[in-house]
Structure formats: C-alpha cells, structure tokens
C-alpha cells in the first residue's frame, strides 16, 4: 500500500508513522479522541460530564471533560503495567479503536462506511455507575440520504442491497444481497419439495425448518436494507451493559378477535435474572370474561454474556428455553395446558456489516406439546404438537445511559397465542406479525409495549419496575 | 407501525364475512314473472326466465317458494341439475291444491326436468326430493375433497363410485377446482354430470376463493355454509376455507347443532380445525378457536366430522368425535402415505348414528 504512494506522500507517511511511534500511548489515544471529539456526534448527552475526580469545570465542553476523564483513568494505571493492555480496557481506547477504524471506514467504495461501536470496557467499574457508563464516541457516519431510503422500500424490499448500494456502501450491499439470495435459496429448497410432496407428514418438519429459515433470512435482509440507510438519521443504540436481577410488570392488554368474546386483560409479568439463568412468568387475565393465560419458564444462556453482565458483549447470544402454558377459556368451555422447548438466539448485525451497528436479528425455533380438556362429557386424549418459530429485526434502545432496552419487528408462527395465525386464503398456515419494545427509562422504571396482528389484533402496554441491580 | 399492522390485520380478521353475507342471497331470483326463494339456500338459481327455471341442487331434498305475477306464464319447465336420480317434484299452491307435474325423460342421471302448470298470481311451494328422503333407514354416502388440478382425471373417481350402487350422494369438502374460476367450475359440473350417477353436495375450499372470493362458486354451486337433512340425518357444511369460521357461520352452525342435538349429525368443512400433524399446522389459524369449535360440536353430539385441504387420508378424533381427512380427489398427493387418490364410503343411520367408514382407493 505504502509503496504505491508517490515519493512526497511516502515521506509524509513515514514522518507521520514516526510521530505516532514516538508518542506515548496515552498521547496517541488522546489525539485520536480529540480528533473524533470534533465530530458532531460526540457532543451528545451520552458523554458523561463528570470526571474521575469531580465535576468538569464550568464551561468545560463535554468532549474535553470526557477526555480528561479518560486521561485520568489511564494515568491511574499501575506504573510499569503494560500500557497497551491497560489501554485496551479503557473506554478511551474504545474510542481510539473506533477512530482508527474510522480511518478505514472513510467512505470508500466497497468498504464499510460505519464502524461498529463495541461495548466499552471501562476501567474500574467502581468509577462510574454501570447504568451510566461512558460511551464510545461515534465514528464519523454517513449523512442521511433520502434517495437510498426511498429505494430501500421500493424496489429495495425486493433487492435488499439496493439502499446501501445507492448510499455508496458497497460492502453492506454485497452482504445484504448475499443474505437475500441465501434466503430465497432456502425458501426454494424447502417450499418446492413441500409442494411436490404434498406437505407429507414424513418430510414436513425438516422442509418446514428450511423454508422458515429462508423466510427469516429474507425478512432480516429486507429490514437490514432499510435500517442501513435510515440509521444515519439517528445515533444507533447499543446493548445494555447490564440488566436488573428482577423486573416486575403490570399492564393492560387489548384483544380484538371476532372469534372470542374477550377484549380486556390485565397483564402481569416478572423476570428474574441469575448468572446464566433467566426465569420468566406472565399472566393475562380477562376480569369480566374469565379467560386466563399463565406462562412460566425461562431460558439458560448457552452462548454469550448473561443479561446481568453484558458489558463487553456485542449483544449476541443463544438461549435454551422451556416454558409451561396453562390457558383457560371458560366461555368456550376448554382448557389447554402443555410445555414447550426451544432455542432462541440474537445476532448483532454489526457482525454482518458496520452499517448495521445498533441492530440485531433474533430467531427462535422450538416445539410445543399440549393437551386440551373440555368441559362437559367430552373426552379428548390427543397430544397436540406445534412448530414454534419466530424471527425479528430489532434495534437496541439507549446508549449506555439509564435507558436500556430494545424494539423489534417480528414474525411469530405460533397459533395458540391471542393473536393466532393469519386467516388467509392459504388457510391458517401463516402466523402473526408484530412490533414490540421494552425499555427501562430510569434505573427503576420502564415500559413495555407490543402490537401484534394475526387473526386478531393484540395490543399490550405495561409498566416495568426494576428491583435491585447495581446502583 | 401499529396502525399499519392494524390495517393489515383488519383484512384478515373476518376474511370470510363477505361470503357469509353472500350466502344469504343464494337461491333467490326475481325474473320472468316469478319471484323465487329456495329455503335455506339449498339450491342455486342458474336461470330464471318466463316459463323456465333451472336450479343447481346442493342438497338431496329442498323446497322453494315461488310467487308468480299476475301476467306470468302458466306453463313452466323446471329443471334441477345435480339432483338425486330418483328425485320427484311436488308443486303445491299455498293453501292446498297439488299441481300436476309431468316428468320429462332424463338424459343424464342427475339432471331432472318437469313440466308444470303454475297459475298466474299464485304462491307455489316446490319440493324436490327422492321418495325416501324422510325415512329412518341407514344409508351410504361418499366423502371426497380436493380435486383441484386433477379435474381432467376426476372421471376415474366417478367410474370407481359407479361400482357401488348403494351410495346416494357425494359430500364434497372443498377445493373442487384449482382456482375457482367460472370456467373451471363449469367444467367440474359438466364432468360430474357426465361421469357420476349420483349428485355431489359441496362446501367450498380455499382454492375456490382464489377467483373473486368465490363469487363464481356462489353463483354456480350455492352456499359455502348450509345444512340439510336426509333420512333424518343432518348434514352441515361450513365454510372454513380461511382457517376460521366467520361469526355469522358459527352462529348458523350453533343453530344446526341445537336442531340435531338428539339426532345423527355429520359436519363437514374444508380446512380441518386441527391438523393431526401439528408441526405442519394445516388446521385453523387459531388453535383456541379450533378447540372451541370441536368442543362445541362434541357437546352437541356430532357423530362424524369430515375434512379436506390435506391431500391424504387421516383417521383421528377431535374432542372425541370421529374425524376423517379425505383429500384424495387428485390434487398434488401427500407422498409417502401409501394412499393416493381415494374417497370414503360412510354408512350412517338416523337411529344408529355412524356405522362404518371405509377407505376406497381409486388408483
């Protein structure tokens, strides 16, 4: 690369490299950060104003205050310790990493235009509140452009790399085209044999899995296409650094389903987080009509950081889940009870392309086994199985402050929920679609909302109270 | 986004509503000096002109009320297609007088025609039924579904059925054709008349809805949801082609269930409430709705449920009711099931209830 430079540029380059080598690491980091600090994004509220030893001086620009903090952090490193190692743990180097990467991410054709914003690993968690940890400064990001956004909708929903490609981000475009192609291929690989075999009971399970994998890949690439060109309009969120050990939830759920008399539900929920174990319980109760659904279970983290210690993680994880379900329908005269098991995973889309930083894809696959008990002299000894499958595309909310959460557009294949499946001309094969969000707005309080449309419309709004956790 | 989702969903919440409303218009016509209403919509009016009425029967026995204008013609040709081969027409003026009816020679087993003199200005009640329609003896019928793109080969099935003289009619659980277009349905009916010696009474399937939400089906065949009684056994067919029952249809079904609480009752629909292969999920869109439906049918003493949509043969129970899927009309068959094209022969009686269900292979 250097040898391709003209002689004058080569000399300048060598001079620059010598200066960099001659400077102590702290100075290098500071320089990089100061460079970044001139960017408009760094003036945001995310950057803490407090320094390690007090409040930033009056009138001190936030960026400079942050610089002071980072410098102070580094100064406190033990003398003689490996400065590179200590620096790698410091947020300033998170910024430095971004800065150095940002050099690569200058809008070059075929190269990432936005760099990932990995979690900072701040030095000494005792210095700053985990809920208000300093954020890595954002790398220079491409400006928002209307045309790529419009094109990402039409015809971008058919050509999934079109939006980024028009925005000059060939790297993301290629990845999304590849994802779309993979999705379409999998759909064909599953759907064609399903049609040819008449959805045979002998082969439907693997073929269905392949088809749904294709549908999810296709759907995720479609939404990623849209996200890649809309995200320059806002600061991308990041995974929460930690989540509280216990969250309690109280809310209201509305269901509009012409097949049922119920409409209004009290919604209750609780989540308890341990090391790798997460326990969940929800209840939906229609006070007037008596319909009651209780779901209890949890998940065990197989891959990725536990939710109480997400620091340093890009937010990707894989959980094994198991739930029990009890649902009583007094008006319709039956009760259903059963169990379900499955895997649920979340993948930070920044791994696909830096332009997708702040977003994630989530997929789950499992099965449920249920039995029905009917009122009256009705005997049914059947065990009903069901394919459980969801996929979604979401964004993290918040950037290291007290606001922690996510929002996701999703598809849910299950037919035993309040939304049910879509009543379509294909019968009842297609599931439901929804948008849900969940966020802690302060250290103690948050909200959750969910809108789902299948055969019924379901809306739910809940207040969350977080118990415990780090101050 | 929520509003968009709501708008999208609103179209999916009651997709069968228009068909349920349209059902109420089946069997009604006003033309050529006659105003006609087929009770319970058990026949579709194919044509009505001065002196000429043609119906497509969708039940073994049905009645119709005709009101003639003061200047209506007195000599009428009444033709009923898809009729029981031994069906008779009884025309009676409201208030008593039974009118003279002349049966015309039959060219096809299921096409019946009569000449009848109708007094102008009178109200006449027609009854089209075989002589034994109110008996209580057991009888035999055929259950079939899902011909779709195999329409050119459907004659094989009718030929196999002709080997059994005891079957009275075919109860068809939807998906007569691939797209439900008028041309396809007319071809289905012409092949039926040419190949079958017994009529076929149907409900529609999701493939019929592919063309203008089954408008052609309503005009050419009849209601998607209806109920009739033959030999004191009630048959109710309901439109489940969207993986749901519209509330209007469900209310109708509740009435039919209550009317036959103590008698034999067969319920048929296209999409089964519960797919016996749950992972496939070929049943209703909402499992709670399907459980509510089968529970209701079980409590009301339904003897047999017959379904289509899945192109194979399944014998199972739903809420304890014997249930069969018989989608063997020839549409892309479920492979590795060892069944192929097939239909069911059902023996049932008013007093005995369900006696036997037999699988008959065609190929």
Coordinates of C-alpha atoms in Angstrom, one line a residue, chain A residues 194-205 208 256-260 262 329 331-334 366-368 370 372 374-382 384-388 409 413-430 433-435 451-457, chain B residues 1-2 5-15 206-207 209-213 240-245 247 250 271 274-292 294-296 298-299 309-314 316-321 332-337 339:
Chain A
X194 CA -43.2 -29.3 0.3
X195 CA -45.3 -28.6 -2.8
X196 CA -44.1 -31.7 -4.6
X197 CA -44.6 -33.9 -1.6
X198 CA -48.0 -32.5 -0.8
X199 CA -46.7 -31.4 2.6
X200 CA -46.0 -35.0 3.5
X201 CA -46.2 -35.8 7.2
X202 CA -42.9 -37.8 6.7
X203 CA -40.8 -34.8 5.5
X204 CA -42.7 -31.7 6.6
X205 CA -40.6 -31.0 9.7
X208 CA -40.6 -26.5 7.1
X256 CA -59.8 -7.8 19.1
X257 CA -60.8 -11.2 17.8
X258 CA -64.2 -11.8 16.2
X259 CA -64.0 -15.4 17.3
X260 CA -63.9 -14.6 21.0
X262 CA -62.9 -11.3 25.5
X329 CA -61.3 -20.5 28.1
X331 CA -66.7 -19.1 27.6
X332 CA -65.6 -21.6 25.0
X333 CA -65.5 -24.4 27.5
X334 CA -62.0 -25.8 27.5
X366 CA -38.9 -24.9 19.1
X367 CA -41.9 -27.1 19.6
X368 CA -44.9 -27.2 22.0
X370 CA -50.3 -29.5 24.5
X372 CA -57.0 -30.0 25.8
X374 CA -63.1 -29.9 27.5
X375 CA -66.0 -29.1 29.8
X376 CA -68.8 -31.5 29.8
X377 CA -68.8 -35.1 28.7
X378 CA -66.1 -34.7 26.2
X379 CA -63.1 -36.8 26.1
X380 CA -60.0 -35.9 24.1
X381 CA -56.8 -37.8 24.7
X382 CA -54.8 -36.2 22.0
X384 CA -51.1 -31.7 20.0
X385 CA -47.7 -30.6 18.8
X386 CA -46.9 -27.3 17.3
X387 CA -43.9 -25.8 15.5
X388 CA -42.7 -22.7 17.3
X409 CA -40.4 -6.1 14.3
X413 CA -45.5 -18.7 13.7
X414 CA -47.4 -19.9 16.8
X415 CA -51.1 -20.4 16.5
X416 CA -52.0 -20.7 20.2
X417 CA -51.4 -17.1 21.2
X418 CA -54.0 -14.4 21.5
X419 CA -53.1 -13.1 18.0
X420 CA -53.3 -16.6 16.5
X421 CA -52.3 -17.1 12.9
X422 CA -53.4 -15.0 9.9
X423 CA -56.8 -16.1 8.5
X424 CA -55.7 -16.1 4.9
X425 CA -56.5 -17.7 1.6
X426 CA -53.9 -20.3 2.4
X427 CA -56.0 -21.4 5.3
X428 CA -54.3 -21.0 8.7
X429 CA -50.7 -21.6 7.8
X430 CA -49.2 -18.1 8.2
X433 CA -46.6 -10.1 12.8
X434 CA -45.8 -7.7 15.5
X435 CA -43.8 -4.8 16.8
X451 CA -48.7 -4.7 19.0
X452 CA -49.4 -7.9 17.2
X453 CA -51.6 -8.7 14.2
X454 CA -52.6 -12.2 13.1
X455 CA -56.1 -13.4 13.0
X456 CA -56.7 -11.0 15.9
X457 CA -55.2 -7.7 16.8
Chain B
X1 CA -46.3 1.0 12.5
X2 CA -49.0 -0.3 14.8
X5 CA -50.3 -3.5 11.3
X6 CA -53.9 -2.9 12.4
X7 CA -54.9 -2.0 8.9
X8 CA -53.2 -5.1 7.5
X9 CA -54.8 -7.3 10.1
X10 CA -58.3 -5.9 9.7
X11 CA -58.5 -7.6 6.3
X12 CA -57.5 -10.9 7.9
X13 CA -59.9 -10.8 10.9
X14 CA -63.0 -11.7 9.0
X15 CA -61.9 -12.8 5.6
X206 CA -59.7 -22.1 -0.2
X207 CA -58.9 -22.7 -3.8
X209 CA -61.7 -18.2 -3.0
X210 CA -58.8 -17.5 -5.4
X211 CA -61.2 -16.2 -8.0
X212 CA -63.2 -13.1 -6.8
X213 CA -63.6 -14.6 -3.3
X240 CA -63.7 -22.8 6.8
X241 CA -61.6 -22.1 3.8
X242 CA -59.7 -19.2 5.5
X243 CA -58.8 -21.4 8.5
X244 CA -61.6 -19.9 10.6
X245 CA -65.4 -19.8 10.8
X247 CA -69.0 -15.4 13.4
X250 CA -70.6 -20.1 13.6
X271 CA -59.8 -26.7 6.4
X274 CA -57.0 -29.4 13.9
X275 CA -54.3 -30.9 11.7
X276 CA -53.4 -34.3 13.2
X277 CA -49.8 -33.4 12.2
X278 CA -49.5 -30.4 14.5
X279 CA -46.0 -29.4 13.3
X280 CA -47.4 -28.9 9.9
X281 CA -50.2 -26.7 11.2
X282 CA -52.6 -27.2 8.3
X283 CA -55.6 -26.5 10.5
X284 CA -57.3 -23.4 11.8
X285 CA -55.3 -20.2 12.1
X286 CA -56.1 -20.0 15.8
X287 CA -55.8 -23.2 17.9
X288 CA -58.1 -21.9 20.6
X289 CA -60.8 -21.2 18.0
X290 CA -60.5 -24.7 16.7
X291 CA -60.6 -26.2 20.2
X292 CA -63.7 -24.1 21.0
X294 CA -64.7 -29.1 18.2
X295 CA -65.6 -28.9 21.9
X296 CA -68.9 -27.3 20.9
X298 CA -68.7 -32.7 20.8
X299 CA -71.0 -31.3 23.4
X309 CA -57.5 -29.5 2.5
X310 CA -54.8 -32.0 3.3
X311 CA -54.2 -34.3 0.3
X312 CA -54.2 -37.6 2.1
X313 CA -56.2 -39.8 4.4
X314 CA -56.2 -39.4 8.1
X316 CA -58.4 -39.4 14.1
X317 CA -60.6 -37.8 16.7
X318 CA -61.2 -34.2 17.6
X319 CA -62.7 -33.7 21.1
X320 CA -63.7 -37.3 20.9
X321 CA -65.6 -37.0 17.6
X332 CA -50.9 -32.9 -5.5
X333 CA -51.0 -36.0 -3.3
X334 CA -49.2 -36.3 0.0
X335 CA -46.3 -38.6 -0.8
X336 CA -45.0 -41.5 1.3
X337 CA -48.5 -42.0 2.7
X339 CA -52.8 -43.8 -0.1

